[in-house]
């Protein structure tokens, strides 16, 4: 080897060493920023959060009841091109705060997600299962198009995500770019984030025996199937999966329950926990919670805290919408089997409230607590 060639080789090696040092320093700085104000003794998140490079800040309140996710919604991985032909929205950094219970309690019956965000990933991007597209151009109704069926091209990228009109990048399925950062994700349950009720969310590989971390790891499957027959109304035609209402739960046909969850052990929860799974088939992101979801994940709450970094803390009754907007699902579910003016009980950001069932928007009957005296 000539002296000139040797000098060039040493120069290239020196440059690579310098780049490695800079990259390592940037990684450590990002990890420190991500973990700011977070007590690792309170949660298993510290085992994985250093890999989440989005602008996410986590803190817990003093009494240890809630965990707060302060995020600007920016993904920590490559995305598709936005705007694009089928999604005209550009990705923007929108600062928001989400709150989840640190010690959630599983309820006897599930609550439907409907128009809320289901949860938040560890990179600060939300999981949002529903679309805004309905058959016939309606704003609401039974026949809601599925984002990942392919019937409508909604500009979904390689991460099963696209962008809302306000610039919010959000997942409709498995966050592939996030998952691909973990090369061993098929060898263990991978923690992706937390649901609005506080239970953890995992990727679609788990232990074959849910209660044994020494059992084989395999892909987990949902328990939903396409209905047989013809649609009785709306678009008509045979059920084919393009609408949410085309699907039905078939207990025991897969690994997961109707909320796409199960109870089992994970690396972060070796004693076991109830957890949700994002699957590669319907429902993709769960459509219900078994815990009590926090109001900060409701669409109106998301809109309301989009410009501030503080903790969500709406004034009394702020979670109940003015005329023309939909009430939160907790309030609707509290009145599902009741009539107008019947007494009801609903969980709100300010605790359990007693109220009365009232028609507050459209045909929605919701539990509305009385307003405090002024």
XYZ file of N, CA and C in Angstrom, residues 68-335:
804
model
N -48.314 12.548 33.035
C -48.587 13.552 32.016
C -47.581 13.433 30.882
N -48.088 13.354 29.667
C -47.259 13.314 28.474
C -47.354 14.672 27.784
N -46.270 15.422 27.776
C -46.216 16.697 27.073
C -45.515 16.439 25.732
N -46.203 16.645 24.640
C -45.665 16.268 23.332
C -45.933 17.348 22.300
N -45.053 17.443 21.306
C -45.355 18.309 20.164
C -45.805 17.482 18.965
N -45.953 16.145 19.165
C -46.501 15.277 18.132
C -45.558 14.925 17.004
N -44.302 15.354 17.059
C -43.373 15.089 15.960
C -42.880 13.646 16.037
N -42.967 12.884 14.931
C -42.517 11.492 14.932
C -40.997 11.403 15.017
N -40.511 10.275 15.519
C -39.072 10.053 15.666
C -38.513 9.180 14.559
N -39.193 9.149 13.433
C -38.799 8.288 12.322
C -39.187 8.953 11.014
N -38.713 8.388 9.911
C -39.073 8.913 8.596
C -40.568 8.736 8.349
N -41.166 9.668 7.628
C -42.590 9.601 7.282
C -42.740 9.644 5.771
N -43.977 9.467 5.322
C -44.265 9.664 3.918
C -44.247 11.146 3.569
N -44.502 11.430 2.308
C -44.536 12.819 1.856
C -45.890 13.443 2.196
N -45.851 14.516 2.964
C -47.061 15.263 3.293
C -46.782 16.750 3.081
N -47.709 17.437 2.388
C -48.969 16.965 1.786
C -48.700 15.996 0.625
N -49.733 15.211 0.290
C -49.678 14.375 -0.903
C -51.026 14.435 -1.605
N -51.159 13.710 -2.697
C -52.366 13.805 -3.530
C -53.631 13.479 -2.760
N -53.539 12.568 -1.798
C -54.727 12.127 -1.071
C -54.785 12.612 0.369
N -53.806 13.400 0.768
C -53.816 14.018 2.090
C -53.150 15.390 1.959
N -53.931 16.464 1.965
C -53.401 17.797 1.665
C -52.751 18.508 2.851
N -52.527 17.790 3.945
C -52.094 18.435 5.183
C -50.607 18.245 5.440
N -49.950 19.299 5.859
C -48.537 19.241 6.219
C -48.389 18.911 7.697
N -47.330 18.174 8.042
C -47.053 17.857 9.443
C -46.588 19.122 10.159
N -47.203 19.384 11.299
C -46.807 20.530 12.115
C -46.560 20.065 13.547
N -45.706 20.777 14.237
C -45.499 20.522 15.662
C -46.600 21.223 16.443
N -47.429 20.435 17.095
C -48.543 20.977 17.869
C -48.384 20.500 19.312
N -48.115 21.406 20.209
C -47.867 21.046 21.602
C -49.165 20.700 22.325
N -49.174 19.513 22.930
C -50.357 19.063 23.656
C -49.939 18.301 24.902
N -50.859 18.195 25.830
C -50.628 17.443 27.060
C -51.713 16.387 27.221
N -51.289 15.152 27.494
C -52.210 14.043 27.716
C -51.965 13.486 29.117
N -53.022 13.019 29.740
C -52.925 12.492 31.097
C -53.454 11.061 31.144
N -52.723 10.168 31.824
C -53.185 8.793 31.996
C -53.028 8.388 33.460
N -53.871 7.471 33.896
C -53.785 6.955 35.266
C -52.554 6.064 35.401
N -51.827 6.196 36.506
C -50.665 5.356 36.747
C -51.098 3.956 37.178
N -52.186 3.864 37.925
C -52.691 2.562 38.392
C -54.142 2.402 37.954
N -54.376 2.063 36.665
C -55.749 1.949 36.178
C -56.483 0.763 36.781
N -57.801 0.839 36.753
C -58.660 -0.241 37.255
C -59.505 -0.774 36.111
N -59.463 -2.076 35.903
C -60.242 -2.676 34.825
C -61.704 -2.735 35.209
N -62.559 -2.290 34.292
C -63.998 -2.268 34.514
C -64.649 -3.557 34.004
N -65.872 -3.793 34.428
C -66.578 -5.001 34.001
C -66.980 -4.938 32.538
N -67.288 -3.732 32.053
C -67.732 -3.553 30.669
C -66.845 -2.529 29.974
N -66.611 -2.698 28.677
C -65.750 -1.763 27.964
C -66.469 -0.470 27.593
N -65.684 0.572 27.338
C -66.174 1.846 26.817
C -65.670 2.007 25.393
N -66.541 2.400 24.485
C -66.154 2.543 23.091
C -65.332 3.813 22.872
N -64.325 3.707 22.007
C -63.444 4.841 21.723
C -64.172 5.906 20.912
N -64.899 5.486 19.894
C -65.647 6.384 19.013
C -64.746 7.488 18.467
N -64.990 8.761 18.804
C -64.271 9.862 18.160
C -63.079 10.356 18.980
N -62.579 9.563 19.892
C -61.437 9.966 20.719
C -60.144 9.387 20.158
N -59.018 9.872 20.664
C -57.738 9.220 20.420
C -57.624 8.064 21.409
N -57.155 6.910 20.938
C -57.091 5.742 21.816
C -55.967 5.857 22.841
N -54.817 6.378 22.430
C -53.677 6.452 23.329
C -52.535 7.213 22.686
N -51.376 7.137 23.316
C -50.207 7.877 22.847
C -48.994 6.960 22.824
N -48.208 7.047 21.744
C -46.978 6.272 21.634
C -45.873 6.931 22.448
N -44.818 6.183 22.711
C -43.719 6.706 23.502
C -42.918 7.790 22.782
N -43.200 7.997 21.503
C -42.569 9.110 20.791
C -43.463 10.344 20.729
N -44.620 10.291 21.395
C -45.506 11.452 21.452
C -46.541 11.531 20.353
N -46.609 10.536 19.458
C -47.602 10.502 18.378
C -48.823 9.729 18.870
N -50.023 10.221 18.575
C -51.229 9.570 19.081
C -51.683 8.413 18.197
N -52.363 7.460 18.822
C -53.055 6.376 18.126
C -54.514 6.792 17.977
N -54.983 6.870 16.741
C -56.326 7.392 16.467
C -57.023 6.446 15.486
N -57.868 5.531 15.960
C -58.380 4.468 15.093
C -59.409 4.891 14.048
N -60.268 5.846 14.358
C -61.389 6.171 13.465
C -60.985 7.178 12.394
N -61.755 7.217 11.323
C -61.572 8.231 10.288
C -62.728 9.236 10.349
N -62.587 10.308 9.603
C -63.654 11.316 9.524
C -64.542 11.091 8.307
N -64.329 9.982 7.600
C -65.054 9.720 6.351
C -66.204 8.742 6.575
N -67.395 9.145 6.164
C -68.591 8.319 6.285
C -69.241 8.153 4.920
N -69.983 7.070 4.790
C -70.708 6.829 3.544
C -71.655 7.985 3.268
N -71.725 8.386 2.008
C -72.631 9.438 1.586
C -72.197 10.830 1.992
N -70.948 10.979 2.449
C -70.463 12.294 2.838
C -71.051 12.806 4.144
N -71.649 11.910 4.946
C -72.244 12.333 6.205
C -71.157 12.684 7.216
N -71.505 13.467 8.231
C -70.561 13.831 9.289
C -70.499 12.758 10.365
N -71.589 12.052 10.558
C -71.673 10.981 11.545
C -72.540 9.882 10.956
N -72.618 8.765 11.651
C -73.486 7.702 11.183
C -72.877 6.342 11.431
N -73.598 5.313 11.002
C -73.168 3.943 11.241
C -72.050 3.521 10.313
N -72.011 4.084 9.094
C -71.127 3.553 8.061
C -69.869 4.409 7.928
N -68.957 4.158 8.858
C -67.684 4.877 8.929
C -66.613 4.075 8.180
N -65.957 4.702 7.193
C -64.923 4.014 6.422
C -63.717 3.687 7.299
N -63.126 2.522 7.038
C -61.895 2.119 7.705
C -60.681 2.727 6.984
N -59.692 3.198 7.754
C -58.528 3.873 7.177
C -57.637 2.931 6.387
N -57.495 1.682 6.834
C -56.515 0.779 6.245
C -57.114 -0.287 5.343
N -58.395 -0.176 5.031
C -59.014 -1.181 4.159
C -58.584 -1.010 2.719
N -58.361 0.212 2.286
C -57.936 0.472 0.922
C -59.026 0.965 0.004
N -60.270 0.956 0.454
C -61.360 1.436 -0.383
C -61.216 2.927 -0.661
N -60.833 3.688 0.372
C -60.552 5.113 0.209
C -59.054 5.327 0.378
N -58.470 6.079 -0.546
C -57.057 6.408 -0.412
C -56.940 7.678 0.414
N -56.498 7.539 1.641
C -56.408 8.662 2.566
C -54.980 9.158 2.740
N -54.103 8.775 1.812
C -52.729 9.246 1.878
C -51.940 8.645 3.017
N -52.286 7.412 3.397
C -51.600 6.725 4.494
C -50.158 6.398 4.080
N -49.202 6.615 4.981
C -47.810 6.339 4.633
C -47.356 4.971 5.122
N -46.042 4.728 5.069
C -45.488 3.417 5.417
C -45.617 3.094 6.900
N -45.993 4.072 7.697
C -46.169 3.862 9.133
C -47.635 3.728 9.522
N -48.503 3.499 8.527
C -49.951 3.430 8.765
C -50.448 4.717 9.409
N -49.933 5.834 8.923
C -50.244 7.133 9.509
C -50.487 8.167 8.425
N -51.171 9.221 8.804
C -51.293 10.396 7.942
C -51.527 11.610 8.837
N -52.009 12.714 8.243
C -52.004 13.999 8.945
C -53.404 14.599 8.993
N -53.791 15.073 10.164
C -55.063 15.763 10.325
C -54.956 17.200 9.818
N -56.079 17.866 9.570
C -56.034 19.233 9.045
C -55.232 20.216 9.893
N -55.146 19.973 11.206
C -54.376 20.892 12.054
C -52.892 20.568 12.074
N -52.477 19.563 11.286
C -51.069 19.205 11.214
C -50.653 18.057 12.105
N -51.603 17.427 12.802
C -51.288 16.339 13.725
C -51.037 15.040 12.960
N -49.824 14.539 13.050
C -49.469 13.241 12.489
C -49.952 12.175 13.474
N -50.648 11.149 12.988
C -51.245 10.161 13.892
C -51.301 8.796 13.231
N -51.226 7.765 14.073
C -51.218 6.385 13.601
C -52.628 5.826 13.510
N -52.870 5.034 12.447
C -54.102 4.245 12.310
C -53.829 2.748 12.463
N -52.580 2.383 12.658
C -52.218 0.980 12.801
C -50.828 0.868 13.391
N -50.156 -0.251 13.112
C -48.816 -0.463 13.651
C -47.868 0.652 13.214
N -47.161 1.288 14.144
C -46.228 2.369 13.809
C -44.893 1.791 13.347
N -44.826 1.395 12.081
C -43.688 0.620 11.598
C -42.350 1.322 11.787
N -42.300 2.628 11.539
C -41.047 3.345 11.700
C -40.550 3.334 13.127
N -41.465 3.434 14.072
C -41.107 3.360 15.491
C -40.622 1.955 15.847
N -41.368 0.938 15.392
C -41.048 -0.450 15.717
C -39.704 -0.863 15.131
N -39.409 -0.411 13.902
C -38.183 -0.839 13.225
C -36.914 -0.394 13.936
N -37.028 0.529 14.874
C -35.853 0.929 15.648
C -35.418 -0.160 16.629
N -36.298 -1.128 16.845
C -36.023 -2.225 17.778
C -35.865 -3.508 16.963
N -34.655 -3.915 16.704
C -34.408 -5.053 15.824
C -34.900 -6.370 16.409
N -35.113 -6.416 17.718
C -35.554 -7.665 18.354
C -37.035 -7.654 18.678
N -37.823 -6.815 17.995
C -39.225 -6.663 18.391
C -40.053 -7.931 18.188
N -39.567 -8.860 17.368
C -40.285 -10.122 17.196
C -39.878 -11.164 18.232
N -38.926 -10.804 19.084
C -38.431 -11.754 20.078
C -38.993 -11.505 21.462
N -39.776 -10.441 21.627
C -40.319 -10.099 22.943
C -41.487 -9.137 22.754
N -42.368 -9.002 23.740
C -43.404 -7.971 23.663
C -42.738 -6.586 23.687
N -43.100 -5.727 22.734
C -42.501 -4.401 22.621
C -43.498 -3.343 23.076
N -43.149 -2.615 24.121
C -44.007 -1.546 24.627
C -44.004 -0.380 23.646
N -45.202 -0.004 23.174
C -45.344 1.093 22.218
C -45.790 2.390 22.874
N -46.588 2.309 23.939
C -47.113 3.518 24.552
C -48.145 3.179 25.602
N -49.059 4.130 25.830
C -50.090 3.956 26.850
C -51.440 4.405 26.313
N -52.475 3.658 26.684
C -53.838 4.000 26.287
C -54.374 5.114 27.179
N -55.482 5.703 26.756
C -56.083 6.811 27.501
C -56.518 6.400 28.897
N -56.714 5.106 29.124
C -57.119 4.638 30.451
C -55.927 4.274 31.334
N -54.709 4.364 30.793
C -53.511 4.093 31.571
C -52.887 2.732 31.367
N -53.595 1.805 30.704
C -53.013 0.493 30.442
C -52.000 0.575 29.298
N -50.944 -0.261 29.346
C -49.914 -0.188 28.305
C -50.391 -0.746 26.967
N -49.727 -0.286 25.915
C -49.999 -0.729 24.544
C -48.743 -1.408 24.015
N -48.913 -2.599 23.431
C -47.776 -3.360 22.903
C -47.938 -3.628 21.409
N -46.799 -3.933 20.759
C -46.819 -4.377 19.363
C -47.379 -5.797 19.301
N -47.450 -6.343 18.103
C -48.236 -7.557 17.880
C -47.470 -8.867 18.039
N -46.398 -8.854 18.830
C -45.735 -10.109 19.183
C -45.770 -10.259 20.691
N -46.141 -11.458 21.143
C -46.241 -11.701 22.578
C -45.984 -13.154 22.903
N -45.958 -13.455 24.186
C -45.703 -14.825 24.620
C -46.890 -15.728 24.271
N -46.563 -16.925 23.792
C -47.621 -17.877 23.425
C -48.493 -18.182 24.633
N -47.864 -18.410 25.774
C -48.575 -18.511 27.041
C -48.502 -17.134 27.681
N -49.615 -16.435 27.724
C -49.616 -15.039 28.154
C -49.008 -14.836 29.536
N -49.031 -15.874 30.375
C -48.572 -15.733 31.751
C -47.167 -16.291 31.975
N -46.478 -16.669 30.886
C -45.144 -17.251 31.016
C -44.164 -16.567 30.081
N -43.133 -15.918 30.655
C -42.145 -15.251 29.816
C -41.069 -16.211 29.311
N -41.230 -17.498 29.609
C -40.318 -18.500 29.056
C -40.942 -19.232 27.868
N -42.189 -18.931 27.563
C -42.841 -19.564 26.416
C -42.408 -18.882 25.121
N -42.700 -19.506 24.005
C -42.321 -18.969 22.701
C -43.010 -17.629 22.445
N -42.369 -16.813 21.637
C -42.962 -15.539 21.218
C -43.493 -15.703 19.805
N -44.715 -15.261 19.575
C -45.319 -15.354 18.241
C -46.228 -14.161 18.003
N -46.668 -14.035 16.751
C -47.576 -12.944 16.401
C -48.941 -13.189 17.034
N -49.508 -12.141 17.635
C -50.827 -12.231 18.257
C -51.894 -11.794 17.262
N -53.036 -12.436 17.312
C -54.106 -12.156 16.361
C -55.356 -11.652 17.073
N -56.093 -10.809 16.375
C -57.348 -10.288 16.924
C -58.444 -11.330 16.791
N -59.600 -11.041 17.382
C -60.726 -11.982 17.365
C -61.921 -11.394 16.622
N -61.647 -10.662 15.558
C -62.715 -10.068 14.752
C -62.778 -10.727 13.383
N -63.974 -10.753 12.823
C -64.168 -11.300 11.480
C -65.205 -10.454 10.744
N -65.186 -10.536 9.428
C -66.178 -9.822 8.615
C -67.523 -10.538 8.727
N -68.576 -9.778 8.884
C -69.911 -10.338 8.995
C -70.323 -11.049 7.704
N -71.225 -11.992 7.830
C -71.796 -12.655 6.662
C -73.042 -11.913 6.190
N -73.318 -11.988 4.914
C -74.557 -11.434 4.395
C -74.423 -10.047 3.817
N -75.584 -9.353 3.756
C -75.671 -8.035 3.128
C -75.934 -6.957 4.164
N -75.440 -5.771 3.897
C -75.713 -4.635 4.781
C -77.195 -4.281 4.693
N -77.853 -4.069 5.824
C -79.298 -3.830 5.815
C -79.687 -2.406 5.437
N -78.719 -1.497 5.416
C -79.044 -0.095 5.138
C -77.814 0.600 4.567
N -77.898 1.915 4.463
C -76.750 2.697 4.014
C -76.266 2.307 2.636
N -74.990 1.935 2.500
C -74.442 1.633 1.180
C -74.935 0.328 0.586
N -75.565 -0.544 1.425
C -76.010 -1.834 0.928
C -74.824 -2.686 0.506
N -75.099 -3.745 -0.239
C -74.025 -4.624 -0.709
C -73.543 -5.565 0.381
N -72.647 -6.449 -0.013
C -72.142 -7.459 0.911
C -71.096 -6.850 1.846
N -71.095 -7.328 3.080
C -70.046 -6.919 4.023
C -68.683 -7.309 3.452
N -67.758 -6.361 3.393
C -66.428 -6.678 2.865
C -65.286 -6.064 3.679
N -65.627 -5.374 4.764
C -64.585 -4.857 5.639
C -64.250 -3.399 5.449
N -64.844 -2.754 4.471
C -64.480 -1.360 4.219
C -65.021 -0.400 5.280
N -66.111 -0.813 5.944
C -66.704 -0.010 7.011
C -66.462 -0.669 8.371
N -66.361 0.135 9.402
C -66.190 -0.402 10.747
C -67.330 -1.345 11.107
N -68.548 -1.001 10.685
C -69.729 -1.815 11.010
C -69.766 -3.133 10.249
N -68.816 -3.360 9.334
C -68.743 -4.643 8.617
C -68.143 -5.747 9.476
N -67.576 -5.377 10.629
C -66.840 -6.332 11.436
C -67.602 -6.695 12.708
N -67.360 -7.919 13.197
C -67.957 -8.351 14.455
C -66.945 -9.142 15.263
N -67.099 -9.083 16.576
C -66.210 -9.804 17.479
C -66.604 -11.267 17.526
N -65.615 -12.149 17.412
C -65.847 -13.597 17.463
C -64.979 -14.166 18.586
N -65.568 -14.270 19.767
C -64.812 -14.642 20.957
C -64.112 -15.981 20.785
N -62.802 -15.986 21.123
C -62.035 -17.211 21.060
C -61.416 -17.505 19.713
N -61.720 -16.701 18.688
C -61.175 -16.965 17.356
C -59.732 -16.476 17.220
N -59.293 -15.639 18.140
C -57.918 -15.146 18.140
C -57.356 -15.144 19.547
N -56.291 -14.390 19.728
C -55.624 -14.343 21.032
C -56.175 -13.264 21.944
N -56.913 -12.314 21.390
C -57.234 -11.098 22.125
C -58.732 -10.939 22.357
N -59.085 -10.098 23.345
C -60.485 -9.866 23.665
C -61.077 -8.798 22.747
N -62.284 -8.358 23.029
C -62.961 -7.427 22.129
C -62.295 -6.063 22.084
N -61.489 -5.727 23.090
C -60.727 -4.471 23.064
C -59.295 -4.698 22.594
N -59.055 -5.829 21.930
C -57.735 -6.180 21.408
C -56.687 -6.205 22.523
N -57.083 -6.741 23.654
C -56.174 -6.810 24.785
C -56.181 -8.179 25.428
N -55.310 -8.343 26.401
C -55.267 -9.566 27.200
C -54.471 -9.278 28.468
N -54.539 -10.194 29.412
C -53.756 -10.099 30.646
C -52.569 -11.036 30.541
N -51.382 -10.526 30.853
C -50.194 -11.351 30.762
C -48.968 -10.636 31.276
N -47.837 -11.341 31.218
C -46.567 -10.766 31.656
C -45.858 -10.151 30.453
N -45.060 -9.136 30.713
C -44.241 -8.479 29.697
C -42.907 -8.120 30.354
N -41.901 -7.740 29.570
C -40.630 -7.349 30.182
C -40.778 -6.205 31.186
N -41.693 -5.271 30.908
C -41.876 -4.127 31.802
C -42.796 -4.446 32.972
N -43.628 -5.470 32.820
C -44.583 -5.853 33.861
C -44.428 -7.348 34.152
N -43.331 -7.748 34.803
C -43.078 -9.182 35.020
C -44.109 -9.851 35.925
N -44.831 -9.066 36.729
C -45.875 -9.640 37.586
C -47.208 -9.746 36.856
N -47.270 -9.212 35.655
C -48.479 -9.289 34.855
C -49.296 -8.010 34.882
N -50.020 -7.751 33.804
C -50.897 -6.588 33.688
C -51.880 -6.828 32.551
N -52.960 -6.095 32.556
C -53.802 -6.061 31.362
C -53.122 -5.125 30.385
N -53.081 -5.513 29.106
C -52.477 -4.628 28.099
C -53.174 -4.788 26.756
N -53.041 -3.741 25.940
C -53.627 -3.720 24.602
C -52.562 -4.062 23.561
N -53.030 -4.520 22.397
C -52.134 -4.894 21.309
C -52.582 -4.194 20.021
N -51.614 -3.607 19.316
C -51.877 -3.085 17.968
C -51.603 -4.226 17.001
N -52.601 -4.652 16.235
C -52.461 -5.805 15.350
C -52.354 -5.367 13.894
N -51.972 -6.334 13.033
C -51.843 -6.029 11.608
C -53.124 -6.342 10.840
N -54.204 -6.606 11.547
C -55.528 -6.810 10.941
C -56.555 -6.131 11.846
N -57.768 -5.957 11.343
C -58.813 -5.289 12.117
C -58.908 -5.881 13.520
N -59.027 -5.042 14.548
C -59.283 -3.602 14.517
C -58.033 -2.722 14.443
N -56.853 -3.339 14.214
C -55.592 -2.607 14.176
C -55.358 -1.940 15.536
N -55.887 -0.731 15.711
C -55.887 -0.067 17.011
C -57.193 -0.432 17.712
N -57.157 -0.780 19.004
C -58.402 -1.149 19.704
C -59.483 -0.084 19.566
N -60.732 -0.547 19.587
C -61.880 0.352 19.460
C -62.604 0.536 20.791
N -62.048 0.008 21.867
C -62.662 0.200 23.184
C -61.591 0.128 24.258
N -61.946 0.628 25.436
C -61.081 0.560 26.614
C -61.772 -0.283 27.690
N -60.985 -0.962 28.506
C -61.536 -1.642 29.672
C -61.298 -0.848 30.945
N -60.527 0.220 30.863
C -60.376 1.137 31.974
C -61.145 2.409 31.688
N -60.976 3.409 32.541
C -61.659 4.687 32.359
C -60.730 5.658 31.636
N -61.059 6.055 30.405
C -60.177 6.935 29.639
C -60.169 8.355 30.184
N -59.029 8.990 30.104
C -58.937 10.376 30.549
C -59.504 11.301 29.487
N -60.145 12.385 29.932
C -60.793 13.322 29.011
C -59.804 14.061 28.121
N -58.507 14.053 28.452
C -57.532 14.748 27.616
C -57.369 14.102 26.249
N -57.878 12.868 26.076
C -57.796 12.183 24.790
C -59.043 12.392 23.932
N -60.054 13.053 24.484
C -61.229 13.385 23.684
C -60.856 14.428 22.631
N -61.483 14.354 21.479
C -61.111 15.266 20.395
C -61.288 16.724 20.802
N -62.368 17.049 21.521
C -62.556 18.449 21.908
C -61.511 18.881 22.921
N -61.062 17.952 23.787
C -60.024 18.296 24.750
C -58.697 18.483 24.045
N -58.424 17.651 23.026
C -57.200 17.780 22.252
C -57.151 19.131 21.566
N -58.275 19.531 20.980
C -58.324 20.835 20.328
C -58.110 21.946 21.343
N -58.673 21.761 22.548
C -58.616 22.812 23.549
C -57.246 23.015 24.159
N -56.391 21.954 24.190
C -55.088 22.143 24.806
C -53.970 22.184 23.782
N -54.313 22.462 22.533
C -53.336 22.369 21.456
C -52.290 23.465 21.472
N -52.480 24.518 22.229
C -51.527 25.610 22.177
C -50.837 25.855 23.515
N -51.046 24.934 24.481
C -50.426 25.176 25.778
C -49.721 23.932 26.283
N -48.744 24.127 27.147
C -47.959 23.019 27.654
C -48.413 22.565 29.039
N -49.328 23.286 29.647
C -49.735 22.966 31.011
C -50.534 21.698 31.091
N -50.788 21.276 32.308
C -51.593 20.079 32.509
C -53.039 20.348 32.148
N -53.724 19.328 31.582
C -55.132 19.537 31.278
C -55.936 19.715 32.550
N -56.681 20.770 32.640
C -57.480 21.011 33.831
C -58.633 21.922 33.506
N -59.590 21.457 32.669
C -60.689 22.313 32.243
C -61.578 22.695 33.411
N -62.216 23.841 33.358
C -63.144 24.215 34.420
C -64.308 23.246 34.476
N -65.043 23.261 35.575
C -66.169 22.333 35.752
C -67.130 22.438 34.569
N -67.514 21.260 34.065
C -68.441 21.132 32.943
C -67.827 21.499 31.600
N -66.526 21.843 31.548
C -65.918 22.145 30.254
C -65.849 20.902 29.376
N -65.884 19.694 30.026
C -65.832 18.473 29.232
C -67.164 18.173 28.556
N -68.213 18.922 28.864
C -69.497 18.729 28.207
C -69.683 19.842 27.192
N -69.909 19.423 25.958
C -69.773 20.332 24.833
C -70.965 21.243 24.634
N -70.741 22.418 24.028
C -71.854 23.284 23.671
C -72.693 22.656 22.572
N -73.846 23.237 22.363
C -74.783 22.709 21.370
C -74.095 22.547 20.017
N -74.343 21.401 19.359
C -73.804 21.178 18.036
C -72.528 20.352 18.026
N -71.938 20.059 19.192
C -70.744 19.238 19.243
C -71.021 18.003 20.096
N -70.314 16.908 19.795
C -70.601 15.639 20.452
C -70.063 15.615 21.877
N -70.821 15.006 22.809
C -70.347 14.881 24.194
C -69.286 13.788 24.292
N -68.524 13.740 25.387
C -67.523 12.688 25.553
C -68.187 11.328 25.717
N -67.452 10.286 25.352
C -68.050 8.948 25.357
C -68.436 8.493 26.757
N -67.701 8.948 27.796
C -68.065 8.550 29.151
C -69.486 8.998 29.476
N -69.825 10.224 29.041
C -71.146 10.763 29.323
C -72.225 10.036 28.523
N -71.916 9.677 27.276
C -72.884 8.955 26.443
C -73.109 7.549 26.986
N -72.015 6.855 27.332
C -72.143 5.481 27.841
C -72.905 5.427 29.159
N -72.823 6.485 29.961
C -73.524 6.512 31.249
C -75.036 6.545 31.078
N -75.505 6.892 29.868
C -76.954 7.007 29.631
C -77.460 6.035 28.571
